[in-house]
């Protein structure tokens, strides 16, 4: 197949994309899977922005890459023209307000009116990135219109077309349990796990309540190596692994000997945390 353009970040905003881990991620892929990946399947179980699946395809072009687009990111990419049109409308309304400053109430009202009357697809992640303070999220348009202070963080230029971003991926949209059941018994399958973090705000995800503690425990009963699992100090994932291994709880062998890479993340001057990449072959 032709060479794939390699994106180093998702084309459209998405909270939680793992761009800080891409160098380490590619290194681990090369350690786990030789050459161009022929004969392998890589399953991105919680696909998010698709950045992990895209990077896997660039690194292992002959592998079968499955992108589980649970959050509808592919639809956002297909509607970039509407997002750019809405960006221009909101930019024109806010351009006289200093960058990163709070919008005056009259300007906020104008922006809200524009959002309500917009006759086209609304990408809530993109719009939230233009109007909300760093790290803030909105679950849907109604939430954005009702519960937030607005700032002028509107993108200055249009988003470029990203028709090639998901090129070569097998795109599906299934529950993690249904998807995993198709591949757990197969050989030469690498699982990528980047689930919503348990016990944290999950407003960036389509259903705020779809991944609580019970779902997390169900997932962990299905995890087996080789896997790459992303987590954070905002959750208790590493403590959970240490508990399972330390007490030799059911399935502990699947995680014993795991390895970890971490990076420090700064959302804003008051919000810091550590992202973790956990893997086992």
PDB file of C-alpha atoms in Angstrom:
ATOM      1  CA  UNK A   1       0.000   0.000   0.000  1.00  0.00           C
ATOM      2  CA  UNK A   2       1.107   3.609  -0.484  1.00  0.00           C
ATOM      3  CA  UNK A   3       2.917   5.346   2.358  1.00  0.00           C
ATOM      4  CA  UNK A   4       0.544   6.824   4.926  1.00  0.00           C
ATOM      5  CA  UNK A   5       0.879  10.421   6.045  1.00  0.00           C
ATOM      6  CA  UNK A   6       1.873  10.210   9.712  1.00  0.00           C
ATOM      7  CA  UNK A   7      -0.118  12.500  12.012  1.00  0.00           C
ATOM      8  CA  UNK A   8       1.522  13.317  15.356  1.00  0.00           C
ATOM      9  CA  UNK A   9      -1.746  14.521  16.858  1.00  0.00           C
ATOM     10  CA  UNK A  10      -5.404  14.001  16.092  1.00  0.00           C
ATOM     11  CA  UNK A  11      -6.725  16.344  13.354  1.00  0.00           C
ATOM     12  CA  UNK A  12      -9.572  17.582  15.572  1.00  0.00           C
ATOM     13  CA  UNK A  13      -9.570  18.234  19.332  1.00  0.00           C
ATOM     14  CA  UNK A  14     -10.187  15.250  21.582  1.00  0.00           C
ATOM     15  CA  UNK A  15      -9.564  15.071  25.309  1.00  0.00           C
ATOM     16  CA  UNK A  16      -7.209  12.220  26.163  1.00  0.00           C
ATOM     17  CA  UNK A  17      -5.405  11.610  22.868  1.00  0.00           C
ATOM     18  CA  UNK A  18      -2.034  10.020  23.655  1.00  0.00           C
ATOM     19  CA  UNK A  19       0.278  12.170  21.551  1.00  0.00           C
ATOM     20  CA  UNK A  20       2.817  12.495  24.403  1.00  0.00           C
ATOM     21  CA  UNK A  21       3.313   8.730  24.267  1.00  0.00           C
ATOM     22  CA  UNK A  22       3.740   8.282  20.522  1.00  0.00           C
ATOM     23  CA  UNK A  23       7.524   7.808  20.528  1.00  0.00           C
ATOM     24  CA  UNK A  24       7.349   5.241  23.342  1.00  0.00           C
ATOM     25  CA  UNK A  25       4.306   3.623  21.750  1.00  0.00           C
ATOM     26  CA  UNK A  26       6.132   3.077  18.446  1.00  0.00           C
ATOM     27  CA  UNK A  27       9.166   1.695  20.277  1.00  0.00           C
ATOM     28  CA  UNK A  28       6.993  -0.833  22.118  1.00  0.00           C
ATOM     29  CA  UNK A  29       5.215  -1.807  18.896  1.00  0.00           C
ATOM     30  CA  UNK A  30       8.578  -2.586  17.331  1.00  0.00           C
ATOM     31  CA  UNK A  31       9.580  -4.651  20.359  1.00  0.00           C
ATOM     32  CA  UNK A  32       6.359  -6.663  20.242  1.00  0.00           C
ATOM     33  CA  UNK A  33       5.810  -6.985  16.487  1.00  0.00           C
ATOM     34  CA  UNK A  34       8.599  -7.557  13.976  1.00  0.00           C
ATOM     35  CA  UNK A  35       8.982  -5.945  10.571  1.00  0.00           C
ATOM     36  CA  UNK A  36       5.815  -4.546   8.934  1.00  0.00           C
ATOM     37  CA  UNK A  37       3.316  -6.444  11.090  1.00  0.00           C
ATOM     38  CA  UNK A  38       2.248  -8.990   8.498  1.00  0.00           C
ATOM     39  CA  UNK A  39      -0.023 -11.602  10.100  1.00  0.00           C
ATOM     40  CA  UNK A  40      -0.748  -9.509  13.193  1.00  0.00           C
ATOM     41  CA  UNK A  41      -3.959  -7.874  14.356  1.00  0.00           C
ATOM     42  CA  UNK A  42      -3.906  -4.766  16.569  1.00  0.00           C
ATOM     43  CA  UNK A  43      -7.200  -3.981  18.288  1.00  0.00           C
ATOM     44  CA  UNK A  44      -7.691  -0.411  19.575  1.00  0.00           C
ATOM     45  CA  UNK A  45     -10.434  -1.338  22.028  1.00  0.00           C
ATOM     46  CA  UNK A  46     -11.345   2.221  23.133  1.00  0.00           C
ATOM     47  CA  UNK A  47     -10.477   4.052  19.947  1.00  0.00           C
ATOM     48  CA  UNK A  48     -11.024   7.658  21.051  1.00  0.00           C
ATOM     49  CA  UNK A  49      -9.446  10.024  18.540  1.00  0.00           C
ATOM     50  CA  UNK A  50      -7.950   7.161  16.531  1.00  0.00           C
ATOM     51  CA  UNK A  51      -4.411   8.437  17.075  1.00  0.00           C
ATOM     52  CA  UNK A  52      -3.142   5.130  18.465  1.00  0.00           C
ATOM     53  CA  UNK A  53      -4.745   3.127  15.646  1.00  0.00           C
ATOM     54  CA  UNK A  54      -3.393   5.575  13.056  1.00  0.00           C
ATOM     55  CA  UNK A  55       0.121   5.397  14.520  1.00  0.00           C
ATOM     56  CA  UNK A  56      -0.043   1.606  14.646  1.00  0.00           C
ATOM     57  CA  UNK A  57      -0.962   1.515  10.939  1.00  0.00           C
ATOM     58  CA  UNK A  58       1.902   3.832  10.040  1.00  0.00           C
ATOM     59  CA  UNK A  59       4.345   1.711  12.056  1.00  0.00           C
ATOM     60  CA  UNK A  60       3.002  -1.710  11.031  1.00  0.00           C
ATOM     61  CA  UNK A  61       1.387  -1.150   7.614  1.00  0.00           C
ATOM     62  CA  UNK A  62       0.688  -4.833   6.918  1.00  0.00           C
ATOM     63  CA  UNK A  63      -1.053  -5.441  10.244  1.00  0.00           C
ATOM     64  CA  UNK A  64      -4.841  -5.572  10.490  1.00  0.00           C
ATOM     65  CA  UNK A  65      -5.709  -2.527  12.626  1.00  0.00           C
ATOM     66  CA  UNK A  66      -9.169  -2.357  14.200  1.00  0.00           C
ATOM     67  CA  UNK A  67     -10.305   1.066  15.397  1.00  0.00           C
ATOM     68  CA  UNK A  68     -13.290   0.876  17.730  1.00  0.00           C
ATOM     69  CA  UNK A  69     -14.824   4.311  17.171  1.00  0.00           C
ATOM     70  CA  UNK A  70     -17.141   4.316  20.162  1.00  0.00           C
ATOM     71  CA  UNK A  71     -17.179   8.127  20.415  1.00  0.00           C
ATOM     72  CA  UNK A  72     -18.052   8.894  16.797  1.00  0.00           C
ATOM     73  CA  UNK A  73     -14.788  10.625  15.947  1.00  0.00           C
ATOM     74  CA  UNK A  74     -14.929   9.444  12.335  1.00  0.00           C
ATOM     75  CA  UNK A  75     -18.197  11.360  11.923  1.00  0.00           C
ATOM     76  CA  UNK A  76     -16.490  14.513  13.202  1.00  0.00           C
ATOM     77  CA  UNK A  77     -13.748  14.081  10.607  1.00  0.00           C
ATOM     78  CA  UNK A  78     -16.332  13.678   7.852  1.00  0.00           C
ATOM     79  CA  UNK A  79     -17.911  16.987   8.884  1.00  0.00           C
ATOM     80  CA  UNK A  80     -14.857  19.219   9.132  1.00  0.00           C
ATOM     81  CA  UNK A  81     -16.428  21.620   6.618  1.00  0.00           C
ATOM     82  CA  UNK A  82     -19.265  22.345   9.080  1.00  0.00           C
ATOM     83  CA  UNK A  83     -16.799  22.734  11.962  1.00  0.00           C
ATOM     84  CA  UNK A  84     -14.771  25.244   9.957  1.00  0.00           C
ATOM     85  CA  UNK A  85     -17.909  27.185   9.029  1.00  0.00           C
ATOM     86  CA  UNK A  86     -18.977  27.375  12.670  1.00  0.00           C
ATOM     87  CA  UNK A  87     -15.461  28.350  13.723  1.00  0.00           C
ATOM     88  CA  UNK A  88     -15.561  31.313  11.336  1.00  0.00           C
ATOM     89  CA  UNK A  89     -18.928  32.464  12.718  1.00  0.00           C
ATOM     90  CA  UNK A  90     -17.732  32.333  16.321  1.00  0.00           C
ATOM     91  CA  UNK A  91     -14.349  33.843  15.463  1.00  0.00           C
ATOM     92  CA  UNK A  92     -16.051  36.860  13.903  1.00  0.00           C
ATOM     93  CA  UNK A  93     -18.159  37.327  17.041  1.00  0.00           C
ATOM     94  CA  UNK A  94     -15.219  37.113  19.436  1.00  0.00           C
ATOM     95  CA  UNK A  95     -12.249  38.583  17.559  1.00  0.00           C
ATOM     96  CA  UNK A  96     -12.422  41.925  19.410  1.00  0.00           C
ATOM     97  CA  UNK A  97     -12.040  40.146  22.782  1.00  0.00           C
ATOM     98  CA  UNK A  98      -8.450  39.590  23.949  1.00  0.00           C
ATOM     99  CA  UNK A  99      -7.166  36.049  23.527  1.00  0.00           C
ATOM    100  CA  UNK A 100      -7.838  33.755  26.489  1.00  0.00           C
ATOM    101  CA  UNK A 101      -9.957  36.395  28.199  1.00  0.00           C
ATOM    102  CA  UNK A 102     -13.482  35.842  29.457  1.00  0.00           C
ATOM    103  CA  UNK A 103     -16.197  36.763  26.975  1.00  0.00           C
ATOM    104  CA  UNK A 104     -18.419  39.666  28.029  1.00  0.00           C
ATOM    105  CA  UNK A 105     -21.991  38.597  28.678  1.00  0.00           C
ATOM    106  CA  UNK A 106     -23.333  40.200  25.507  1.00  0.00           C
ATOM    107  CA  UNK A 107     -20.746  38.384  23.368  1.00  0.00           C
ATOM    108  CA  UNK A 108     -21.450  35.106  25.155  1.00  0.00           C
ATOM    109  CA  UNK A 109     -25.136  35.563  24.353  1.00  0.00           C
ATOM    110  CA  UNK A 110     -24.310  36.136  20.688  1.00  0.00           C
ATOM    111  CA  UNK A 111     -22.161  32.991  20.591  1.00  0.00           C
ATOM    112  CA  UNK A 112     -24.898  30.937  22.237  1.00  0.00           C
ATOM    113  CA  UNK A 113     -27.440  32.246  19.751  1.00  0.00           C
ATOM    114  CA  UNK A 114     -25.122  31.275  16.892  1.00  0.00           C
ATOM    115  CA  UNK A 115     -24.710  27.779  18.308  1.00  0.00           C
ATOM    116  CA  UNK A 116     -28.465  27.334  18.721  1.00  0.00           C
ATOM    117  CA  UNK A 117     -29.230  28.489  15.186  1.00  0.00           C
ATOM    118  CA  UNK A 118     -26.379  26.698  13.420  1.00  0.00           C
ATOM    119  CA  UNK A 119     -27.798  24.486  10.672  1.00  0.00           C
ATOM    120  CA  UNK A 120     -25.158  21.791  10.455  1.00  0.00           C
ATOM    121  CA  UNK A 121     -23.096  19.254  12.360  1.00  0.00           C
ATOM    122  CA  UNK A 122     -21.694  20.502  15.684  1.00  0.00           C
ATOM    123  CA  UNK A 123     -18.486  18.881  16.912  1.00  0.00           C
ATOM    124  CA  UNK A 124     -18.787  19.486  20.653  1.00  0.00           C
ATOM    125  CA  UNK A 125     -15.120  18.692  21.363  1.00  0.00           C
ATOM    126  CA  UNK A 126     -13.923  21.306  18.889  1.00  0.00           C
ATOM    127  CA  UNK A 127     -16.392  23.957  20.023  1.00  0.00           C
ATOM    128  CA  UNK A 128     -15.521  23.349  23.681  1.00  0.00           C
ATOM    129  CA  UNK A 129     -11.821  23.804  22.895  1.00  0.00           C
ATOM    130  CA  UNK A 130     -12.605  27.268  21.472  1.00  0.00           C
ATOM    131  CA  UNK A 131     -14.716  28.499  24.374  1.00  0.00           C
ATOM    132  CA  UNK A 132     -13.763  26.726  27.600  1.00  0.00           C
ATOM    133  CA  UNK A 133     -10.751  27.161  29.838  1.00  0.00           C
ATOM    134  CA  UNK A 134      -7.999  24.567  29.370  1.00  0.00           C
ATOM    135  CA  UNK A 135      -9.007  21.156  30.720  1.00  0.00           C
ATOM    136  CA  UNK A 136     -12.723  21.957  30.870  1.00  0.00           C
ATOM    137  CA  UNK A 137     -15.129  19.752  28.960  1.00  0.00           C
ATOM    138  CA  UNK A 138     -18.736  19.705  27.803  1.00  0.00           C
ATOM    139  CA  UNK A 139     -20.780  16.543  27.444  1.00  0.00           C
ATOM    140  CA  UNK A 140     -23.093  17.887  24.745  1.00  0.00           C
ATOM    141  CA  UNK A 141     -24.413  21.125  23.257  1.00  0.00           C
ATOM    142  CA  UNK A 142     -27.050  21.590  25.951  1.00  0.00           C
ATOM    143  CA  UNK A 143     -24.366  21.317  28.632  1.00  0.00           C
ATOM    144  CA  UNK A 144     -22.141  23.805  26.812  1.00  0.00           C
ATOM    145  CA  UNK A 145     -25.000  26.286  26.522  1.00  0.00           C
ATOM    146  CA  UNK A 146     -26.022  25.980  30.157  1.00  0.00           C
ATOM    147  CA  UNK A 147     -23.196  25.484  32.610  1.00  0.00           C
ATOM    148  CA  UNK A 148     -19.964  27.172  31.556  1.00  0.00           C
ATOM    149  CA  UNK A 149     -18.007  30.415  31.498  1.00  0.00           C
ATOM    150  CA  UNK A 150     -16.749  31.222  27.996  1.00  0.00           C
ATOM    151  CA  UNK A 151     -13.273  32.428  27.016  1.00  0.00           C
ATOM    152  CA  UNK A 152     -11.867  33.546  23.685  1.00  0.00           C
ATOM    153  CA  UNK A 153      -9.750  30.546  22.733  1.00  0.00           C
ATOM    154  CA  UNK A 154     -11.222  30.297  19.249  1.00  0.00           C
ATOM    155  CA  UNK A 155      -8.906  28.700  16.700  1.00  0.00           C
ATOM    156  CA  UNK A 156      -7.574  31.343  14.306  1.00  0.00           C
ATOM    157  CA  UNK A 157      -7.473  29.184  11.170  1.00  0.00           C
ATOM    158  CA  UNK A 158      -9.602  26.395   9.683  1.00  0.00           C
ATOM    159  CA  UNK A 159      -8.872  22.744  10.329  1.00  0.00           C
ATOM    160  CA  UNK A 160      -7.292  21.091   7.283  1.00  0.00           C
ATOM    161  CA  UNK A 161      -9.004  18.179   5.614  1.00  0.00           C
ATOM    162  CA  UNK A 162      -8.061  14.806   7.151  1.00  0.00           C
ATOM    163  CA  UNK A 163      -9.495  12.365   4.618  1.00  0.00           C
ATOM    164  CA  UNK A 164      -6.404  10.150   4.926  1.00  0.00           C
ATOM    165  CA  UNK A 165      -6.214  10.032   8.727  1.00  0.00           C
ATOM    166  CA  UNK A 166      -8.169   6.774   9.127  1.00  0.00           C
ATOM    167  CA  UNK A 167      -6.866   5.276   5.876  1.00  0.00           C
ATOM    168  CA  UNK A 168      -6.297   1.538   6.112  1.00  0.00           C
ATOM    169  CA  UNK A 169      -8.114   1.064   9.410  1.00  0.00           C
ATOM    170  CA  UNK A 170     -10.948  -1.376   9.981  1.00  0.00           C
ATOM    171  CA  UNK A 171     -13.472   0.939  11.662  1.00  0.00           C
ATOM    172  CA  UNK A 172     -16.165  -0.469  13.917  1.00  0.00           C
ATOM    173  CA  UNK A 173     -18.296   0.732  16.835  1.00  0.00           C
ATOM    174  CA  UNK A 174     -18.982  -1.963  19.408  1.00  0.00           C
ATOM    175  CA  UNK A 175     -18.949  -2.506  23.141  1.00  0.00           C
ATOM    176  CA  UNK A 176     -15.504  -3.461  24.384  1.00  0.00           C
ATOM    177  CA  UNK A 177     -16.836  -6.836  25.566  1.00  0.00           C
ATOM    178  CA  UNK A 178     -18.284  -7.752  22.175  1.00  0.00           C
ATOM    179  CA  UNK A 179     -15.141  -6.654  20.382  1.00  0.00           C
ATOM    180  CA  UNK A 180     -12.771  -8.507  22.701  1.00  0.00           C
ATOM    181  CA  UNK A 181     -14.819 -11.703  22.481  1.00  0.00           C
ATOM    182  CA  UNK A 182     -13.954 -11.888  18.768  1.00  0.00           C
ATOM    183  CA  UNK A 183     -10.176 -11.878  19.335  1.00  0.00           C
ATOM    184  CA  UNK A 184      -9.314 -13.232  22.794  1.00  0.00           C
ATOM    185  CA  UNK A 185      -8.668 -16.750  21.525  1.00  0.00           C
ATOM    186  CA  UNK A 186      -6.676 -15.733  18.462  1.00  0.00           C
ATOM    187  CA  UNK A 187      -2.908 -15.703  18.153  1.00  0.00           C
ATOM    188  CA  UNK A 188      -0.800 -12.703  17.122  1.00  0.00           C
ATOM    189  CA  UNK A 189      -3.276 -10.144  18.464  1.00  0.00           C
ATOM    190  CA  UNK A 190      -2.080  -7.045  20.335  1.00  0.00           C
ATOM    191  CA  UNK A 191      -4.693  -5.193  22.414  1.00  0.00           C
ATOM    192  CA  UNK A 192      -4.582  -1.436  22.996  1.00  0.00           C
ATOM    193  CA  UNK A 193      -6.582  -0.252  26.017  1.00  0.00           C
ATOM    194  CA  UNK A 194      -7.252   3.422  26.686  1.00  0.00           C
ATOM    195  CA  UNK A 195     -10.525   3.341  28.648  1.00  0.00           C
ATOM    196  CA  UNK A 196     -12.076   6.250  30.527  1.00  0.00           C
ATOM    197  CA  UNK A 197     -10.325   6.549  33.861  1.00  0.00           C
ATOM    198  CA  UNK A 198     -12.373   5.087  36.707  1.00  0.00           C
ATOM    199  CA  UNK A 199     -13.237   7.494  39.550  1.00  0.00           C
ATOM    200  CA  UNK A 200     -12.568  10.596  37.425  1.00  0.00           C
ATOM    201  CA  UNK A 201     -14.815  13.000  35.546  1.00  0.00           C
ATOM    202  CA  UNK A 202     -15.746  11.317  32.279  1.00  0.00           C
ATOM    203  CA  UNK A 203     -17.390  14.233  30.541  1.00  0.00           C
ATOM    204  CA  UNK A 204     -15.390  13.781  27.339  1.00  0.00           C
ATOM    205  CA  UNK A 205     -17.048  10.468  26.657  1.00  0.00           C
ATOM    206  CA  UNK A 206     -20.332   9.851  24.880  1.00  0.00           C
ATOM    207  CA  UNK A 207     -22.071   8.360  27.915  1.00  0.00           C
ATOM    208  CA  UNK A 208     -20.879   9.763  31.233  1.00  0.00           C
ATOM    209  CA  UNK A 209     -21.882   6.649  33.177  1.00  0.00           C
ATOM    210  CA  UNK A 210     -20.944   3.926  30.735  1.00  0.00           C
ATOM    211  CA  UNK A 211     -17.590   3.070  32.359  1.00  0.00           C
ATOM    212  CA  UNK A 212     -17.766   2.881  36.134  1.00  0.00           C
ATOM    213  CA  UNK A 213     -16.100   0.517  38.567  1.00  0.00           C
ATOM    214  CA  UNK A 214     -18.184  -2.506  37.568  1.00  0.00           C
ATOM    215  CA  UNK A 215     -17.318  -2.017  33.891  1.00  0.00           C
ATOM    216  CA  UNK A 216     -13.662  -1.606  34.804  1.00  0.00           C
ATOM    217  CA  UNK A 217     -13.656  -4.904  36.714  1.00  0.00           C
ATOM    218  CA  UNK A 218     -15.403  -6.641  33.817  1.00  0.00           C
ATOM    219  CA  UNK A 219     -12.762  -5.301  31.459  1.00  0.00           C
ATOM    220  CA  UNK A 220      -9.874  -6.430  33.649  1.00  0.00           C
ATOM    221  CA  UNK A 221     -11.147 -10.014  33.567  1.00  0.00           C
ATOM    222  CA  UNK A 222     -10.743  -9.908  29.777  1.00  0.00           C
ATOM    223  CA  UNK A 223      -7.291  -8.330  29.546  1.00  0.00           C
ATOM    224  CA  UNK A 224      -4.495 -10.671  28.517  1.00  0.00           C
ATOM    225  CA  UNK A 225      -1.049 -10.119  27.009  1.00  0.00           C
ATOM    226  CA  UNK A 226       0.250  -8.878  24.730  1.00  0.00           C
ATOM    227  CA  UNK A 227      -1.371  -5.582  25.703  1.00  0.00           C
ATOM    228  CA  UNK A 228      -0.628  -1.881  26.011  1.00  0.00           C
ATOM    229  CA  UNK A 229      -2.784  -0.159  28.633  1.00  0.00           C
ATOM    230  CA  UNK A 230      -2.995   3.592  29.255  1.00  0.00           C
ATOM    231  CA  UNK A 231      -3.917   4.987  32.645  1.00  0.00           C
ATOM    232  CA  UNK A 232      -3.242   7.902  34.964  1.00  0.00           C
ATOM    233  CA  UNK A 233      -2.640   8.884  38.563  1.00  0.00           C
ATOM    234  CA  UNK A 234      -6.143  10.357  38.366  1.00  0.00           C
ATOM    235  CA  UNK A 235      -7.327   6.750  38.617  1.00  0.00           C
ATOM    236  CA  UNK A 236      -6.182   3.865  40.840  1.00  0.00           C
ATOM    237  CA  UNK A 237      -5.159   1.509  38.044  1.00  0.00           C
ATOM    238  CA  UNK A 238      -1.580   0.890  39.203  1.00  0.00           C
ATOM    239  CA  UNK A 239      -2.758   0.349  42.781  1.00  0.00           C
ATOM    240  CA  UNK A 240      -5.270  -2.150  41.441  1.00  0.00           C
ATOM    241  CA  UNK A 241      -2.555  -4.054  39.561  1.00  0.00           C
ATOM    242  CA  UNK A 242      -0.341  -4.155  42.646  1.00  0.00           C
ATOM    243  CA  UNK A 243      -3.285  -5.490  44.682  1.00  0.00           C
ATOM    244  CA  UNK A 244      -4.106  -8.216  42.167  1.00  0.00           C
ATOM    245  CA  UNK A 245      -0.474  -9.295  41.804  1.00  0.00           C
ATOM    246  CA  UNK A 246       0.427  -8.928  45.475  1.00  0.00           C
ATOM    247  CA  UNK A 247      -2.469 -11.098  46.682  1.00  0.00           C
ATOM    248  CA  UNK A 248      -2.398 -13.376  43.637  1.00  0.00           C
ATOM    249  CA  UNK A 249      -6.043 -12.684  42.926  1.00  0.00           C
ATOM    250  CA  UNK A 250      -7.833 -14.367  40.029  1.00  0.00           C
ATOM    251  CA  UNK A 251      -5.986 -13.636  36.789  1.00  0.00           C
ATOM    252  CA  UNK A 252      -2.899 -12.146  38.434  1.00  0.00           C
ATOM    253  CA  UNK A 253      -0.600 -13.987  36.035  1.00  0.00           C
ATOM    254  CA  UNK A 254      -1.868 -11.847  33.167  1.00  0.00           C
ATOM    255  CA  UNK A 255      -0.291  -8.747  34.766  1.00  0.00           C
ATOM    256  CA  UNK A 256       2.722 -10.078  36.674  1.00  0.00           C
ATOM    257  CA  UNK A 257       5.922  -8.525  35.359  1.00  0.00           C
ATOM    258  CA  UNK A 258       4.218  -5.594  33.642  1.00  0.00           C
ATOM    259  CA  UNK A 259       6.360  -2.646  32.652  1.00  0.00           C
ATOM    260  CA  UNK A 260       5.511   1.047  32.937  1.00  0.00           C
ATOM    261  CA  UNK A 261       6.380   4.347  31.279  1.00  0.00           C
ATOM    262  CA  UNK A 262       5.070   7.634  32.662  1.00  0.00           C
ATOM    263  CA  UNK A 263       4.888  11.261  31.545  1.00  0.00           C
ATOM    264  CA  UNK A 264       3.948  14.389  33.447  1.00  0.00           C
ATOM    265  CA  UNK A 265       0.935  16.294  32.135  1.00  0.00           C
ATOM    266  CA  UNK A 266       0.068  19.929  32.846  1.00  0.00           C
ATOM    267  CA  UNK A 267      -3.517  20.903  31.991  1.00  0.00           C
ATOM    268  CA  UNK A 268      -3.103  24.416  33.380  1.00  0.00           C
ATOM    269  CA  UNK A 269      -1.184  26.129  36.188  1.00  0.00           C
ATOM    270  CA  UNK A 270      -3.367  24.480  38.831  1.00  0.00           C
ATOM    271  CA  UNK A 271      -3.863  21.008  37.339  1.00  0.00           C
ATOM    272  CA  UNK A 272      -1.092  18.446  36.990  1.00  0.00           C
ATOM    273  CA  UNK A 273      -1.086  14.670  36.831  1.00  0.00           C
ATOM    274  CA  UNK A 274       0.919  11.689  35.594  1.00  0.00           C
ATOM    275  CA  UNK A 275      -0.098   9.607  32.578  1.00  0.00           C
ATOM    276  CA  UNK A 276       1.002   5.970  32.540  1.00  0.00           C
ATOM    277  CA  UNK A 277       1.612   3.463  29.778  1.00  0.00           C
ATOM    278  CA  UNK A 278       1.572  -0.122  31.093  1.00  0.00           C
ATOM    279  CA  UNK A 279       2.510  -3.000  28.824  1.00  0.00           C
ATOM    280  CA  UNK A 280       3.261  -6.717  28.805  1.00  0.00           C
ATOM    281  CA  UNK A 281       4.151  -9.032  25.954  1.00  0.00           C
TER     282      UNK A 281
END
